[in-house]
Coordinates of C-alpha atoms in Angstrom, one line a residue:
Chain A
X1 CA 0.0 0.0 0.0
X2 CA 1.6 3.4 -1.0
X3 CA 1.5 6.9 1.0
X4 CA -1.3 7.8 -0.8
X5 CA -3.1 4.9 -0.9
X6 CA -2.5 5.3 3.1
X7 CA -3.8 8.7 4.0
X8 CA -6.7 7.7 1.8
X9 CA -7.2 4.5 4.2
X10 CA -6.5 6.6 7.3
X11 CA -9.0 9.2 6.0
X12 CA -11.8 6.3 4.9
X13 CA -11.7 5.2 8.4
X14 CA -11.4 8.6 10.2
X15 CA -15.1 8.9 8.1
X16 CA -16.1 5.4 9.3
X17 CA -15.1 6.2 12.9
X18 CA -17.3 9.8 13.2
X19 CA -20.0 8.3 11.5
X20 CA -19.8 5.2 14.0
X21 CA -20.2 8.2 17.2
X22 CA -22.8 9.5 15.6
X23 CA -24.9 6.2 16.0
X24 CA -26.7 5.6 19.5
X25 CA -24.9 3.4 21.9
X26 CA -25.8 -0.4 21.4
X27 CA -28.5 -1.3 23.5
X28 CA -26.8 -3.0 27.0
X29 CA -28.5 -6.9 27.0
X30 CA -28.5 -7.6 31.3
X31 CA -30.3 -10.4 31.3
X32 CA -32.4 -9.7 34.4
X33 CA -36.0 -10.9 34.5
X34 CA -38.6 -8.4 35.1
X35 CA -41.0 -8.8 37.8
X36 CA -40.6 -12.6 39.2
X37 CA -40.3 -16.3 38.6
X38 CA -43.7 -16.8 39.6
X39 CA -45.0 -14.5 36.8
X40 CA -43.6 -16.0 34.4
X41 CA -44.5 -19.3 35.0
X42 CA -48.0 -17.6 34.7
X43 CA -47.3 -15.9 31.6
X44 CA -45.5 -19.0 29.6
X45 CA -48.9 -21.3 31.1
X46 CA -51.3 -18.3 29.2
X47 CA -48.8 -18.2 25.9
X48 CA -49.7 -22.3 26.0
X49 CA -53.0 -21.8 26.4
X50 CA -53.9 -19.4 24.2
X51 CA -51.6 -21.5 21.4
X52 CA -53.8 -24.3 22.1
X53 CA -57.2 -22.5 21.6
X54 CA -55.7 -20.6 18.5
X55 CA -55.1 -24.1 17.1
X56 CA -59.1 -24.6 17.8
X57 CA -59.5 -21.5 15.6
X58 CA -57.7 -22.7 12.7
X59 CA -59.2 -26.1 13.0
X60 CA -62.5 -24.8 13.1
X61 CA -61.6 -22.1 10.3
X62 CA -60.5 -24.9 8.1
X63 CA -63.3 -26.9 8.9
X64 CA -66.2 -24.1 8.3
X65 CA -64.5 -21.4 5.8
X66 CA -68.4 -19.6 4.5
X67 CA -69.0 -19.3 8.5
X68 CA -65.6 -17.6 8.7
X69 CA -65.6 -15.4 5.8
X70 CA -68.9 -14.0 6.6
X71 CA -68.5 -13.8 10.1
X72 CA -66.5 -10.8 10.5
X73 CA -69.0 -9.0 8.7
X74 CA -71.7 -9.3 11.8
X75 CA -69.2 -8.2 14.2
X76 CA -69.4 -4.7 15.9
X77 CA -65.8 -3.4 14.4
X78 CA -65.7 -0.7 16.6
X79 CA -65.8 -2.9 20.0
X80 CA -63.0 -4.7 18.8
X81 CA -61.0 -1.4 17.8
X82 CA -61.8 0.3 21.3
X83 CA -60.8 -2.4 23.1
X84 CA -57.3 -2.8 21.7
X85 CA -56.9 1.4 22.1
X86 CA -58.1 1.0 25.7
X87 CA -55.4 -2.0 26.3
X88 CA -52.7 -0.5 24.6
X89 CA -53.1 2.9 26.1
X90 CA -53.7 1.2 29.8
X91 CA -50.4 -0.6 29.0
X92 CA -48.6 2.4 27.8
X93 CA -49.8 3.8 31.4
X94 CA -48.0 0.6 33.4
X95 CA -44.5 1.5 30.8
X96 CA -44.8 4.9 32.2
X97 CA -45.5 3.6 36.1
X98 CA -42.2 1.4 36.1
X99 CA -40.0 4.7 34.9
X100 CA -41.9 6.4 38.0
X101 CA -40.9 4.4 40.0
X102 CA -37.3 3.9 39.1
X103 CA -37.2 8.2 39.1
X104 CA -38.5 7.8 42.8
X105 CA -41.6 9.3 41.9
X106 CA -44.1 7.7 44.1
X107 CA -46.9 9.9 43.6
X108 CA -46.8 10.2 40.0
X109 CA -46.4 6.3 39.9
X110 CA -49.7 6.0 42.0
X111 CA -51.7 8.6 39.1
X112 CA -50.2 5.8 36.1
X113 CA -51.2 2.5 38.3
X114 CA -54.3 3.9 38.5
X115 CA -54.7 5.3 35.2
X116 CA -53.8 1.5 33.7
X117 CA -56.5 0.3 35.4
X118 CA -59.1 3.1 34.6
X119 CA -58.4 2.3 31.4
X120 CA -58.4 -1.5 31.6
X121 CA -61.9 -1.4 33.2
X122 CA -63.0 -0.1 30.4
X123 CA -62.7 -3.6 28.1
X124 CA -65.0 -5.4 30.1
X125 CA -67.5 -2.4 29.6
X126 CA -67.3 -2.2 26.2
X127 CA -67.4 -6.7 25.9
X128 CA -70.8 -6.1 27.9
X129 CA -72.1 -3.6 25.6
X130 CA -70.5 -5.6 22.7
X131 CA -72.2 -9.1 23.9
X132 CA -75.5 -6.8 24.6
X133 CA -75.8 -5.2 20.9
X134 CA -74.4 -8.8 19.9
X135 CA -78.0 -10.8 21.5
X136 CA -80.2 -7.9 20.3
X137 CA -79.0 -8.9 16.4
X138 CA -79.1 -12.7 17.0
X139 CA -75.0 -13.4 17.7
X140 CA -75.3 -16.0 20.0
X141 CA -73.3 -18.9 21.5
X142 CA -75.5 -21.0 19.1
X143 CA -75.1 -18.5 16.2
X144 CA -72.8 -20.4 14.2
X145 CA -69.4 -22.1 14.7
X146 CA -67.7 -18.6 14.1
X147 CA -69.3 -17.1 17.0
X148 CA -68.9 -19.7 19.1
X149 CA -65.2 -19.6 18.9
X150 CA -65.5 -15.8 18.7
X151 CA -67.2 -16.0 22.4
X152 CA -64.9 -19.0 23.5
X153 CA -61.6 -16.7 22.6
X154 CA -62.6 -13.9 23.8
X155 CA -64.2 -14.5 27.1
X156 CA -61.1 -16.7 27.4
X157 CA -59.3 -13.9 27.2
X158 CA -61.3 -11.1 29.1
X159 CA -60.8 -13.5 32.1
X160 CA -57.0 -13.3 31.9
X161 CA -57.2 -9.7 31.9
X162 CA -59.6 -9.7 35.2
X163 CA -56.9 -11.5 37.0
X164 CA -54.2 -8.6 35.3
X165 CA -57.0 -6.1 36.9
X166 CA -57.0 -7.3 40.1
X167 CA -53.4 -7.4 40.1
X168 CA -53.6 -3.7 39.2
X169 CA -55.5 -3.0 42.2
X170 CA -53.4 -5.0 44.4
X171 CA -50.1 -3.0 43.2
X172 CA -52.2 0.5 43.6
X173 CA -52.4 -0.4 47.0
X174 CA -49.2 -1.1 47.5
X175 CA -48.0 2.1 45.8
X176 CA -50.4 4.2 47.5
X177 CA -48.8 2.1 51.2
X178 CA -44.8 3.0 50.2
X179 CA -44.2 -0.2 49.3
X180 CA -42.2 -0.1 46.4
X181 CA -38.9 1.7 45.6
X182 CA -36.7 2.3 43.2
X183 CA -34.8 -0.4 45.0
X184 CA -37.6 -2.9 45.1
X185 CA -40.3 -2.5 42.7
X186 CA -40.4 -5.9 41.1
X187 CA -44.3 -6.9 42.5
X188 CA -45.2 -3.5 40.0
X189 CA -43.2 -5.2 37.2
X190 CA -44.3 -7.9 37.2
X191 CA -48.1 -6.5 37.3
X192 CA -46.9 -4.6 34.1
X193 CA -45.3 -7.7 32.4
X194 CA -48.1 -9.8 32.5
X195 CA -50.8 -6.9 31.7
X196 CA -48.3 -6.4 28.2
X197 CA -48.9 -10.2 28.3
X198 CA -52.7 -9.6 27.7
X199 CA -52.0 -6.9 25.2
X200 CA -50.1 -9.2 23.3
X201 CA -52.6 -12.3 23.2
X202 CA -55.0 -9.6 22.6
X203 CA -53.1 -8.0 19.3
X204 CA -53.9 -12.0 17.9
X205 CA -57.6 -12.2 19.0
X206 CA -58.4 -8.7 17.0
X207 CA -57.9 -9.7 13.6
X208 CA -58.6 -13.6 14.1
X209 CA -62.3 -12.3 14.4
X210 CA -62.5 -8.6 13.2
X211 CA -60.3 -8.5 10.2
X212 CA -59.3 -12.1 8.6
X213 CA -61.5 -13.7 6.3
Chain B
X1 CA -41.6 12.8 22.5
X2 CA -40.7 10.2 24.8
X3 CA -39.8 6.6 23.6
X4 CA -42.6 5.0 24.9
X5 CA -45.2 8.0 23.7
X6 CA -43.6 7.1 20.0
X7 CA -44.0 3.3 20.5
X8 CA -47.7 3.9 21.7
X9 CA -48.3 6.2 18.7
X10 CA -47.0 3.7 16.5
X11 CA -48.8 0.6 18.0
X12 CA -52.4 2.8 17.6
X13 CA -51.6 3.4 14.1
X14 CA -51.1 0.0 13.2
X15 CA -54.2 -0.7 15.2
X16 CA -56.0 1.6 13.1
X17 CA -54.5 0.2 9.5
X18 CA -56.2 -3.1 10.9
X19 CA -59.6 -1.7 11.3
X20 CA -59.3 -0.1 8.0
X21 CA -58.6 -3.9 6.7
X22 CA -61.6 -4.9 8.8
X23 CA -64.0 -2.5 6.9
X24 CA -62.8 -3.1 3.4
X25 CA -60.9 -6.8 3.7
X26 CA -61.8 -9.7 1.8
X27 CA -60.4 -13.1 1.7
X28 CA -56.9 -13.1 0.1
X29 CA -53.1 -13.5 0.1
X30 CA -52.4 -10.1 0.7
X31 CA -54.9 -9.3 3.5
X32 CA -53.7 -13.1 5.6
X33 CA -49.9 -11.2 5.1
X34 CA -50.8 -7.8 6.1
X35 CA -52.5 -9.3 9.0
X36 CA -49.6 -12.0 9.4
X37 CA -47.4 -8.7 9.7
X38 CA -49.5 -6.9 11.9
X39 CA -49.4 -9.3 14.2
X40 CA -45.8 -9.9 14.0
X41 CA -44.9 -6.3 14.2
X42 CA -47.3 -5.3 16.8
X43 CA -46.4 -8.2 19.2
X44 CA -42.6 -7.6 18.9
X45 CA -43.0 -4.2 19.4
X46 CA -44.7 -4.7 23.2
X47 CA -42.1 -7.5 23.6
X48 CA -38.9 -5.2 23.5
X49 CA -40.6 -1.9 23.9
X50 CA -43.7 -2.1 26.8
X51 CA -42.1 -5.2 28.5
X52 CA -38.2 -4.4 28.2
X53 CA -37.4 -7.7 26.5
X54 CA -34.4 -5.9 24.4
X55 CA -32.6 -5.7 27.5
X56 CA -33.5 -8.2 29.6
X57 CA -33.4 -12.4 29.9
X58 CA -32.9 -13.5 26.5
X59 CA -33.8 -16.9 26.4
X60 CA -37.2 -15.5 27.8
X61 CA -37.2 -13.0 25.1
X62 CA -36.9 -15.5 22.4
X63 CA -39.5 -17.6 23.9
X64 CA -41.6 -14.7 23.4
X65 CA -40.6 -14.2 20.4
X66 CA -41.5 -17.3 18.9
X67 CA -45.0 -16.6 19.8
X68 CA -45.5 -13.9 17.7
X69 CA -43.3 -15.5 14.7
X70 CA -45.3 -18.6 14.8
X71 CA -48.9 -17.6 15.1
X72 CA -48.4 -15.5 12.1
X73 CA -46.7 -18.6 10.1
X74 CA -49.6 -20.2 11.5
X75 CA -52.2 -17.7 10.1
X76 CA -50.4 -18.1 6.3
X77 CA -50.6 -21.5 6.4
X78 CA -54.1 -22.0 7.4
X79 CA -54.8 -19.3 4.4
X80 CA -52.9 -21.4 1.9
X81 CA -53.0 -25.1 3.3
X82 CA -57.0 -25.0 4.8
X83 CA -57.7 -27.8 3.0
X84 CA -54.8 -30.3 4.0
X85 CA -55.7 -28.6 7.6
X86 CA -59.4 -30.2 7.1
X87 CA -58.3 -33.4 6.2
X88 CA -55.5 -33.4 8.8
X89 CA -58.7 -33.1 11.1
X90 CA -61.1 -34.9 10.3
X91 CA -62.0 -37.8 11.7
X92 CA -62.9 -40.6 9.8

């Protein structure tokens, strides 16, 4: 390699090395586990389950494809729309809690626990209004194969996020008591992780039986 | 805007390209892979984002992971295999 050839290396690499600090630092992996065992024992038993009964939709899809192509159609759109913006936005609300929290911001922490579960009172509202308009225009449990699984799924599923509610309640109370710190705060991660769980199941169940045909 | 505002933002709006799909979507290839993706994106995006995964335990992160890789495998399949699905399933 010539002179030249060697300040045009050295300069090539001075380019690559700015560009390179320009660039975010890489994201540290720590390998911690939020929350605690326990909760995600809970969390990987749901992920089963819910594979299981997924495996009942596709069955059942495969089995009954004019009942599933037409289903959709029947289905109050909306109630399946508002539901995902209420669990996305209540979860959004337990993200914000945890970085309370760490911050040492008790108060402020208390205002998102709460607000998660303001918000995540609001599905089983709207599934009673849903089921309710649902009866009134004949979408049953004996309705048709699709609707059965519809209900199966998610009733399934707005019992899972009961238990995440109650948890929510239990970790507003222990908020609102002192009882977590920046220190020790793992009981409210782990409320988060397996709410997110929910969210996640939930992101599956919404176009199983509002959008795919 | 924070991180997690942006991630929310993003998560709504794919929530809301969904509902679009559900008004206007008929049976096809493209709407079982916009969904597939949906899915995908959506689920990895709480994963790493809401839950921290990036960061933390990664054999647990994979695990979840594999969730939201294989239910939308799962949905193309059943879209372009329903019949060897049915006959996988019934029984005789």
């Amino acid at each position: 390699m010539g002179v030249r050839d060697c300040s045009a290396y050295t300069a090539a690499m001075n380019d690559t090395v700015a560009s390179a600090s320009d660039l975010p630092p890489p994201v540290a992996v720590t390998g911690r586990v939020p929350g605690n065992a326990g909760t995600w024992v809970g969390i990987f038993c749901v992920l089963v389950e819910f594979l299981l009964l997924f495996g009942v939709y596709f069955v059942a899809k495969a089995h009954h494809q004019e009942a599933f192509l037409a289903g959709p159609d029947k289905l109050a759109t909306v109630a399946g729309v508002t539901i995902t913006f209420l669990l996305l936005t209540s979860g959004y609300c337990m993200v914000k809690a945890v970085e309370m929290i760490r911050a040492d911001r008790r108060r402020a922490t208390l205002g998102w626990v709460l607000g998660a579960f303001v918000l995540g009172l609001g599905y089983p509202l709207v599934k009673f209004f849903e089921i309710r308009w649902n009866v009134a225009h004949g979408i049953d449990g004996e309705a048709g194969i699709f609707y059965t699984t519809y209900y199966y799924l998610t009733l399934n599923h707005l019992v899972h996020v009961s238990w995440g509610l109650l948890g929510l309640i239990w970790v507003a109370v222990r908020t609102a008591l002192g009882m977590y710190s920046p220190r020790d705060y793992s009981g409210l991660e782990a409320a988060a992780v397996y709410w997110h769980t929910t969210d996640v199941i939930w992101l599956v169940i919404f176009p199983f039986f509002y959008v795919l045909r | 805007m924070g991180h997690a505002e942006k991630i929310w933002l993003l998560l709504i709006g794919l929530t809301a390209a969904g509902a679009w799909l559900a008004e206007s979507g008929q049976s096809s290839w493209g709407l079982s892979l916009v969904v597939a993706g949906l899915i995908g994106t959506k689920g990895h995006l709480v994963i790493d984002h809401y839950m921290e995964m990036r960061t933390a335990n990664q054999r647990f992160r994979r695990l979840l992971h594999v969730f939201v890789v294989l239910v939308p495998v799962l949905v193309l399949l059943s879209h372009g295999f329903s019949d060897v699905l049915k006959r996988l399933t019934t029984i005789a």
